[in-house]
Coordinates of C-alpha atoms in Angstrom, one line a residue:
M26 CA 0.0 0.0 0.0
P27 CA 1.5 3.4 -1.0
E28 CA 2.7 5.6 1.8
S29 CA 0.5 8.6 2.5
S30 CA 1.9 12.1 2.0
A31 CA 1.3 12.9 5.7
A32 CA 3.3 9.9 6.8
S33 CA 6.0 10.7 4.3
S34 CA 6.2 14.3 5.5
A35 CA 6.3 13.1 9.2
R36 CA 9.1 10.7 8.4
A37 CA 11.1 13.3 6.5
A38 CA 10.6 15.8 9.4
S39 CA 12.0 13.2 11.9
S40 CA 14.9 12.4 9.6
A41 CA 18.2 13.8 10.7
A42 CA 19.5 13.7 7.1
Y43 CA 16.7 16.0 5.9
R44 CA 17.1 18.3 8.9
I45 CA 20.8 18.6 8.2
A46 CA 20.2 19.2 4.5
F47 CA 17.4 21.9 5.1
T48 CA 19.4 23.6 7.8
Y49 CA 22.3 23.9 5.4
S50 CA 20.0 25.2 2.7
C51 CA 18.4 27.8 5.0
A52 CA 21.8 28.9 6.2
F53 CA 23.0 29.3 2.6
A54 CA 19.8 31.2 1.6
L55 CA 20.2 33.5 4.7
A56 CA 23.8 34.2 3.6
I57 CA 22.7 35.0 0.1
L58 CA 20.0 37.4 1.5
V59 CA 22.5 39.2 3.8
L60 CA 24.9 39.4 0.8
G61 CA 22.3 40.8 -1.5
I62 CA 21.1 43.4 1.0
T63 CA 24.7 44.5 1.6
V64 CA 25.4 44.7 -2.1
Y65 CA 22.2 46.7 -2.7
Y66 CA 22.9 49.3 -0.1
A67 CA 26.6 49.5 -1.0
A68 CA 25.8 50.0 -4.7
D69 CA 23.1 52.6 -3.8
A70 CA 25.6 54.5 -1.6
Q71 CA 28.3 54.4 -4.4
F72 CA 25.8 55.6 -7.0
R73 CA 24.8 58.5 -4.7
Y74 CA 28.4 59.3 -4.0
Q75 CA 29.2 59.4 -7.7
Q76 CA 26.1 61.6 -8.3
D77 CA 27.3 64.0 -5.5
V78 CA 30.7 64.2 -7.2
G79 CA 29.1 65.0 -10.5
I80 CA 27.0 67.7 -9.0
A81 CA 30.0 69.2 -7.2
E82 CA 32.1 69.3 -10.4
S83 CA 29.2 71.0 -12.3
S84 CA 28.8 73.5 -9.6
T85 CA 32.6 74.2 -9.5
L86 CA 32.5 75.0 -13.3
L87 CA 29.6 77.4 -12.8
M88 CA 31.5 79.1 -9.9
R89 CA 34.4 79.7 -12.3
E90 CA 32.1 81.4 -14.7
Y91 CA 30.8 83.6 -11.9
R92 CA 34.2 84.6 -10.7
E93 CA 35.3 85.5 -14.3
G94 CA 32.2 87.5 -15.4
G95 CA 29.8 87.9 -12.5
I96 CA 26.0 87.1 -12.4
A97 CA 25.5 87.8 -16.1
D98 CA 28.1 85.3 -17.2
L99 CA 26.8 82.8 -14.7
R100 CA 23.2 83.2 -16.0
E101 CA 24.5 82.8 -19.6
A102 CA 26.5 79.7 -18.7
I103 CA 23.5 78.1 -17.1
T104 CA 21.4 78.9 -20.3
K105 CA 24.1 77.4 -22.5
R106 CA 24.4 74.2 -20.4
E107 CA 20.6 73.7 -20.4
G108 CA 20.6 74.2 -24.2
R109 CA 23.6 72.0 -24.9
D110 CA 22.7 69.2 -22.4
A111 CA 18.9 69.1 -22.8
D112 CA 18.8 65.4 -22.2
S113 CA 21.2 65.6 -19.2
S114 CA 20.1 64.5 -15.8
Y115 CA 21.5 67.8 -14.4
H116 CA 19.3 70.8 -13.9
Y117 CA 20.0 74.4 -12.8
A118 CA 18.4 77.4 -11.1
L119 CA 19.6 80.9 -10.1
F120 CA 17.8 82.8 -7.4
D121 CA 18.2 86.5 -6.6
P122 CA 18.3 87.9 -3.0
A123 CA 14.5 88.2 -3.0
G124 CA 14.1 84.5 -3.8
V125 CA 12.9 84.9 -7.4
R126 CA 14.3 82.5 -9.9
T127 CA 16.2 84.6 -12.5
G128 CA 18.0 81.9 -14.4
G129 CA 17.8 78.2 -15.2
A130 CA 14.8 75.9 -15.9
L131 CA 14.8 74.0 -12.6
D132 CA 11.3 74.5 -11.1
T133 CA 11.9 74.4 -7.4
A134 CA 11.7 76.6 -4.3
R135 CA 14.7 78.6 -3.0
S136 CA 16.6 76.4 -0.5
E137 CA 19.3 76.9 2.1
P138 CA 22.9 76.4 1.0
G139 CA 24.5 73.0 1.1
R140 CA 23.7 69.4 -0.1
R141 CA 20.1 68.4 0.2
D142 CA 17.2 66.4 -1.3
L143 CA 14.6 68.5 -3.2
I144 CA 11.3 68.0 -4.8
V145 CA 11.2 69.5 -8.3
R146 CA 8.4 69.9 -10.8
S147 CA 8.9 68.3 -14.2
A148 CA 7.5 69.6 -17.5
D149 CA 4.5 67.4 -17.2
G150 CA 3.6 68.9 -13.8
T151 CA 4.6 65.9 -11.6
N152 CA 6.9 66.2 -8.6
R153 CA 10.1 64.2 -8.6
P154 CA 12.8 63.8 -6.1
A155 CA 16.2 65.3 -6.9
R156 CA 19.6 65.6 -5.2
A157 CA 21.0 69.2 -5.2
L158 CA 23.9 71.4 -4.2
V159 CA 22.9 74.9 -3.2
T160 CA 25.7 77.5 -3.3
Q161 CA 25.5 80.9 -1.6
L162 CA 26.9 83.8 -3.8
P163 CA 27.9 87.3 -2.7
G164 CA 25.0 89.7 -2.8
G165 CA 22.4 87.2 -1.7
Y166 CA 22.3 85.2 -4.9
R167 CA 22.0 81.4 -4.8
V168 CA 22.8 78.9 -7.5
V169 CA 21.3 75.4 -7.5
V170 CA 22.7 72.4 -9.3
A171 CA 20.4 69.4 -9.1
A172 CA 20.4 65.8 -10.5
D173 CA 17.2 63.9 -11.1
L174 CA 17.0 60.8 -8.8
A175 CA 14.7 59.0 -11.1
A176 CA 17.6 57.3 -12.9
L177 CA 19.1 56.3 -9.6
E178 CA 15.8 54.9 -8.5
R179 CA 15.5 52.9 -11.7
I180 CA 18.9 51.4 -11.1
D181 CA 18.0 50.6 -7.6
R182 CA 14.8 49.0 -8.7
I183 CA 16.6 46.9 -11.4
I184 CA 19.1 45.7 -8.8
L185 CA 16.3 44.8 -6.4
E186 CA 14.4 42.9 -9.1
L187 CA 17.4 41.0 -10.2
F188 CA 18.4 40.2 -6.6
T189 CA 14.8 39.1 -5.8
A190 CA 14.8 36.8 -8.9
A191 CA 18.2 35.4 -8.0
F192 CA 17.2 34.9 -4.4
L193 CA 14.1 33.0 -5.5
I194 CA 16.2 30.8 -7.8
V195 CA 18.6 30.2 -4.9
V196 CA 15.8 29.2 -2.6
I197 CA 14.3 26.9 -5.1
M198 CA 17.7 25.3 -5.9
G199 CA 18.3 25.1 -2.1
I200 CA 15.1 23.2 -1.6
V201 CA 15.7 20.9 -4.5
G202 CA 19.3 20.4 -3.3
A203 CA 18.2 19.8 0.3
L204 CA 15.7 17.1 -0.9
L205 CA 18.4 15.4 -3.0
L206 CA 21.0 15.7 -0.3
G207 CA 18.6 14.5 2.4
S208 CA 17.6 11.6 0.2
Y209 CA 21.2 10.7 -0.5
L210 CA 22.2 10.8 3.2
R211 CA 19.1 8.9 4.2
R212 CA 19.8 6.2 1.6
R213 CA 23.5 5.8 2.6
L214 CA 22.6 5.8 6.4
G215 CA 19.7 3.5 5.7
T216 CA 22.0 0.9 4.2
I217 CA 24.0 0.9 7.5
S218 CA 20.8 0.8 9.5
N219 CA 19.3 -2.0 7.5
T220 CA 22.4 -4.0 7.8
A221 CA 22.5 -3.5 11.6
Q222 CA 18.8 -4.5 11.8
A223 CA 19.5 -7.7 9.8
I224 CA 22.4 -8.6 12.1
I225 CA 20.2 -7.9 15.2
A226 CA 17.7 -10.3 13.6
G227 CA 20.3 -13.0 13.5
D228 CA 21.8 -12.8 10.0
L229 CA 25.4 -12.4 11.0
D230 CA 26.7 -12.8 7.5
Q231 CA 25.2 -9.4 6.4
R232 CA 27.7 -6.7 5.5
I233 CA 27.4 -3.0 4.6
A234 CA 27.7 -2.4 0.8
V235 CA 30.8 -0.3 0.0
S236 CA 31.3 1.6 -3.3
N237 CA 34.5 2.6 -4.9
R238 CA 34.1 6.3 -4.1
N239 CA 36.1 5.9 -0.8
D240 CA 34.1 8.7 0.8
E241 CA 33.3 9.0 4.5
F242 CA 30.4 6.6 4.2
D243 CA 32.6 4.0 2.5
R244 CA 35.3 4.4 5.2
L245 CA 32.6 4.1 7.9
G246 CA 31.2 1.0 6.2
S247 CA 34.6 -0.6 5.8
A248 CA 35.4 0.1 9.5
L249 CA 32.0 -1.4 10.6
N250 CA 32.5 -4.4 8.2
A251 CA 36.0 -5.0 9.8
M252 CA 34.4 -4.8 13.2
L253 CA 31.7 -7.3 12.2
D254 CA 34.3 -9.6 10.7
R255 CA 36.2 -9.4 14.0
I256 CA 33.1 -10.2 16.0
A257 CA 32.3 -13.1 13.6
R258 CA 35.8 -14.5 14.2
L259 CA 35.5 -14.1 17.9
L260 CA 32.1 -15.9 17.8
A261 CA 33.5 -18.7 15.6
N262 CA 36.5 -18.9 18.0
L263 CA 34.1 -19.2 20.9
R264 CA 32.2 -22.0 19.3
Q265 CA 35.5 -23.7 18.5
V266 CA 36.7 -23.3 22.0
S267 CA 33.4 -24.7 23.4
S268 CA 33.6 -27.7 21.1
D269 CA 37.4 -28.2 21.7
V270 CA 37.0 -27.9 25.4
A271 CA 34.2 -30.4 25.5
H272 CA 36.2 -32.8 23.3
D273 CA 39.6 -32.5 24.8
L274 CA 38.5 -32.4 28.4
R275 CA 36.5 -35.7 28.1
T276 CA 39.6 -37.9 28.2
P277 CA 41.4 -36.2 31.2
L278 CA 38.1 -36.0 33.1
A279 CA 37.4 -39.6 32.4
R280 CA 40.9 -40.5 33.6
L281 CA 40.4 -38.4 36.7
R282 CA 37.1 -40.1 37.4
G283 CA 38.7 -43.5 37.1
Q284 CA 41.4 -42.4 39.5
I285 CA 38.8 -41.3 42.0
E286 CA 36.8 -44.5 41.6
G287 CA 39.9 -46.6 42.2
A288 CA 40.7 -44.6 45.3
L289 CA 37.2 -45.2 46.6
D290 CA 37.6 -49.0 46.4
E291 CA 37.5 -50.2 50.0
D292 CA 39.9 -53.1 49.2
Q293 CA 42.8 -50.8 48.2
E294 CA 45.9 -50.9 50.2
P295 CA 47.0 -47.5 51.7
A296 CA 50.0 -47.3 49.3
I297 CA 47.9 -47.9 46.2
L298 CA 45.3 -45.5 47.5
R299 CA 47.9 -42.8 48.1
R300 CA 49.2 -43.3 44.6
S301 CA 45.7 -43.1 43.1
L302 CA 45.1 -39.8 45.0
K303 CA 48.5 -38.4 43.8
N304 CA 47.5 -39.3 40.2
A305 CA 44.1 -37.6 40.7
L306 CA 45.8 -34.5 42.0
K307 CA 48.1 -34.5 39.0
Q308 CA 45.2 -34.8 36.7
S309 CA 43.5 -31.9 38.6
D310 CA 46.6 -29.7 38.2
E311 CA 46.7 -30.4 34.5
L312 CA 43.1 -29.4 34.2
L313 CA 43.6 -26.2 36.1
S314 CA 46.7 -25.5 34.0
L315 CA 44.6 -26.0 30.9
F316 CA 41.9 -23.6 32.0
A317 CA 44.5 -21.0 33.0
A318 CA 45.9 -21.2 29.5
I319 CA 42.4 -20.9 27.9
L320 CA 41.7 -17.8 30.1
R321 CA 45.1 -16.3 29.3
I322 CA 44.3 -16.7 25.5
A323 CA 40.9 -15.1 26.0
E324 CA 42.4 -12.2 27.9
V325 CA 44.9 -11.6 25.1
E326 CA 42.3 -11.8 22.3
S327 CA 40.0 -9.4 24.1
G328 CA 42.4 -6.6 23.5
A329 CA 42.1 -5.2 27.0
L330 CA 45.8 -5.5 27.6
A331 CA 46.5 -3.0 24.8
R332 CA 46.0 0.0 27.2
N333 CA 49.2 -1.1 29.0
F334 CA 51.4 -1.2 25.9
R335 CA 54.8 0.6 26.1
A336 CA 58.0 0.7 24.1
V337 CA 59.7 -2.7 24.6
D338 CA 63.4 -3.2 24.0
L339 CA 63.4 -6.6 22.2
T340 CA 67.2 -6.7 22.1
E341 CA 67.4 -6.7 25.9
L342 CA 64.4 -9.1 26.3
A343 CA 65.7 -11.6 23.8
T344 CA 69.2 -11.4 25.3
D345 CA 67.9 -12.0 28.8
L346 CA 65.9 -15.0 27.7
H347 CA 68.8 -16.5 25.8
E348 CA 71.1 -16.1 28.8
S349 CA 68.4 -17.6 31.1
Y350 CA 67.5 -20.6 28.9
A351 CA 70.8 -21.5 27.4
P352 CA 72.0 -23.6 30.5
A353 CA 68.7 -25.5 30.8
V354 CA 68.6 -26.2 27.1
A355 CA 72.2 -27.5 27.2
D356 CA 71.3 -29.8 30.1
H357 CA 68.8 -31.5 27.8
G358 CA 71.4 -32.1 25.2
R359 CA 70.5 -29.2 22.9
A360 CA 72.3 -25.9 22.0
L361 CA 70.7 -22.5 22.2
N362 CA 72.3 -19.8 20.1
S363 CA 71.3 -16.2 19.4
A364 CA 71.4 -13.6 16.5
I365 CA 70.1 -10.4 18.0
Q366 CA 70.5 -7.0 16.5
P367 CA 70.9 -4.0 18.7
G368 CA 68.2 -1.4 19.0
V369 CA 65.2 -3.6 18.1
T370 CA 62.1 -2.0 19.7
V371 CA 58.4 -2.6 19.4
F372 CA 55.3 -1.0 21.1
G373 CA 53.6 -3.6 23.2
D374 CA 53.5 -5.6 26.4
R375 CA 56.9 -7.0 27.6
E376 CA 55.3 -9.8 29.6
L377 CA 53.2 -11.0 26.7
I378 CA 56.1 -11.0 24.2
A379 CA 58.3 -12.8 26.8
Q380 CA 55.5 -15.4 27.2
A381 CA 55.4 -15.9 23.4
L382 CA 59.2 -16.4 23.2
I383 CA 59.1 -18.8 26.2
N384 CA 56.4 -20.9 24.5
L385 CA 58.4 -21.0 21.3
L386 CA 61.5 -22.1 23.1
D387 CA 59.6 -24.8 25.0
N388 CA 58.1 -26.1 21.8
A389 CA 61.6 -26.2 20.2
Q390 CA 62.9 -28.3 23.1
R391 CA 59.8 -30.5 23.4
H392 CA 59.5 -31.5 19.8
T393 CA 63.2 -32.0 18.9
L394 CA 65.8 -34.6 19.6
P395 CA 69.0 -34.2 21.6
G396 CA 71.8 -32.6 19.6
T397 CA 69.4 -30.1 18.0
R398 CA 70.6 -26.5 17.6
I399 CA 68.0 -23.8 18.5
L400 CA 68.4 -20.2 17.4
I401 CA 66.7 -17.2 18.9
S402 CA 66.9 -14.1 16.7
A403 CA 65.6 -10.5 16.6
R404 CA 66.0 -8.1 13.8
T405 CA 64.4 -5.0 12.2
T406 CA 63.5 -5.2 8.5
G407 CA 62.1 -1.8 7.3
Q408 CA 59.1 -1.0 9.3
Q409 CA 58.8 -4.5 10.7
V410 CA 60.4 -6.4 13.5
V411 CA 61.1 -10.2 13.1
L412 CA 61.4 -12.1 16.3
S413 CA 61.9 -15.8 15.7
V414 CA 62.9 -19.2 17.2
S415 CA 64.2 -21.7 14.7
D416 CA 65.8 -25.2 15.0
D417 CA 67.3 -27.9 12.8
G418 CA 65.1 -30.7 14.1
P419 CA 62.6 -32.9 12.3
G420 CA 60.3 -29.9 11.5
V421 CA 56.6 -30.0 10.6
P422 CA 55.1 -30.8 7.2
A423 CA 54.0 -27.7 5.3
D424 CA 50.5 -29.0 5.1
D425 CA 50.3 -28.9 8.9
H426 CA 51.6 -25.4 9.5
A427 CA 48.2 -23.9 9.7
L428 CA 46.9 -26.8 11.8
I429 CA 49.4 -26.5 14.6
V430 CA 48.3 -23.0 15.4
R431 CA 44.7 -24.0 16.0
R432 CA 43.6 -24.4 19.6
F433 CA 44.1 -27.9 21.1
A434 CA 45.6 -29.0 17.8
R435 CA 48.3 -31.7 18.2
L436 CA 50.0 -33.8 15.5
D437 CA 50.2 -37.6 15.8
T438 CA 53.9 -37.4 16.6
S439 CA 53.2 -35.1 19.6
R440 CA 50.4 -37.2 21.3
T441 CA 52.7 -38.9 23.7
K442 CA 54.4 -35.6 24.8
P443 CA 53.0 -33.4 27.5
G444 CA 51.0 -30.3 26.6
H445 CA 47.5 -29.3 25.6
G446 CA 48.1 -27.9 22.1
L447 CA 47.6 -24.2 23.2
G448 CA 51.2 -22.9 23.1
L449 CA 51.3 -21.7 19.4
N450 CA 47.7 -20.5 19.7
L451 CA 48.7 -18.2 22.5
V452 CA 51.7 -17.0 20.5
S453 CA 49.4 -16.3 17.6
A454 CA 47.0 -14.4 19.8
I455 CA 49.9 -12.3 21.2
A456 CA 51.0 -11.5 17.7
D457 CA 47.5 -10.4 16.7
A458 CA 47.2 -8.2 19.9
H459 CA 50.3 -6.4 18.8
R460 CA 49.0 -5.7 15.2
G461 CA 51.3 -8.4 13.8
H462 CA 51.0 -12.0 12.8
L463 CA 52.6 -15.4 13.3
L464 CA 54.7 -16.9 10.4
I465 CA 55.6 -20.6 10.3
E466 CA 58.2 -21.6 7.8
D467 CA 60.3 -24.6 6.9
N468 CA 63.9 -24.1 8.2
G469 CA 65.4 -26.8 5.9
P470 CA 65.9 -28.8 8.0
G471 CA 63.7 -28.0 11.0
L472 CA 61.1 -25.3 11.8
C473 CA 61.2 -21.5 12.0
V474 CA 58.4 -19.7 13.9
S475 CA 58.5 -15.9 13.7
L476 CA 56.5 -13.1 15.2
L477 CA 56.2 -10.2 12.7
L478 CA 55.5 -7.0 14.6
P479 CA 55.4 -3.3 13.6
A480 CA 58.6 -1.6 14.6
H481 CA 58.3 1.2 17.1
P482 CA 59.2 4.6 15.6

């Protein structure tokens, strides 16, 4: 059913897009109105000034005639001017001391000296306004030089008519422009609103359409789409965590339950009972450690730790870890070397980066054989810092590089080794929190795991 005009008007009145557009249009029209009034009065004042200058020049020429030949020459000069410039806008009058007009055709009353506005009678008997300069002469004579204001009024009327027409055109164009602008703003904002409503209704795959204009709406849409993608990844990660936790905790919980059932057996000897309780305690500690790792990953992925980021000297951090871990690594039959450049700095959390390096060093020891050489390196490449731990051990097949970063993911060769499959996942989360990413490469032989982080200015 078509929308009624009243409903459409009410919706337009409540639309911020239309209010903004019409406010801008009204402000523009007001500015044009103020400009037009200013121009009108400025032009009128300039025309009047030019008219006064012309009257003064004409009066000066008459005074020259008077000084050279007296009243007779002045009267003759006025007669010549009126005869020569019959169509001129200037008119003249000469009054004797008694106030009788003795020269000139200007039909007006005798006025006081100075500049003033007069009412003069034209040939057809009508009264018209005029601008005049009255000059007092010796002996009581007065000469009047006047200019008809009808021409000036015609110019003022033409300017006013032109401005009125232009103002009406501006108002009409402003209304049309406001409607078009309001419709455009409403359509672009409506796209964002409709997408948000669809997502609220449960369609999490909806995204805001972005054009190729790269304007503010496109940048806003891109930012919101990136935010929605981030939320979608977090939700997918949450579903994966829930599924993985349910799957991976089943075995240790079942083992713990078996240990407890064995301990509850009344026929158990005290030594066996004590061993069963110790095993149950060990299983509980492993579960607590697992949950602590999961919580730590969630804390890092939330981004809440970013507020504590500071400049971190990776040269010092990597050197400290190398010196601390080298003896322990050597005790297990492996060698830990370093290749650390000076002045390597990033903006981040020192504790998190240290945790990531420790996880990489632990993995390098856990999944390699004695005699393996492990290398910890830190270097700056352009605007990027590369912090890596590499080894010359058995390595990981290229097809499994993406798999080992997943939460709770463990290769078949690692099933018998301790761990929960969360180490590299935490390292990846730490890299993402620092606006970087995790890179896993074949070291030929062995494996190289690197954190690629933005370099601190």
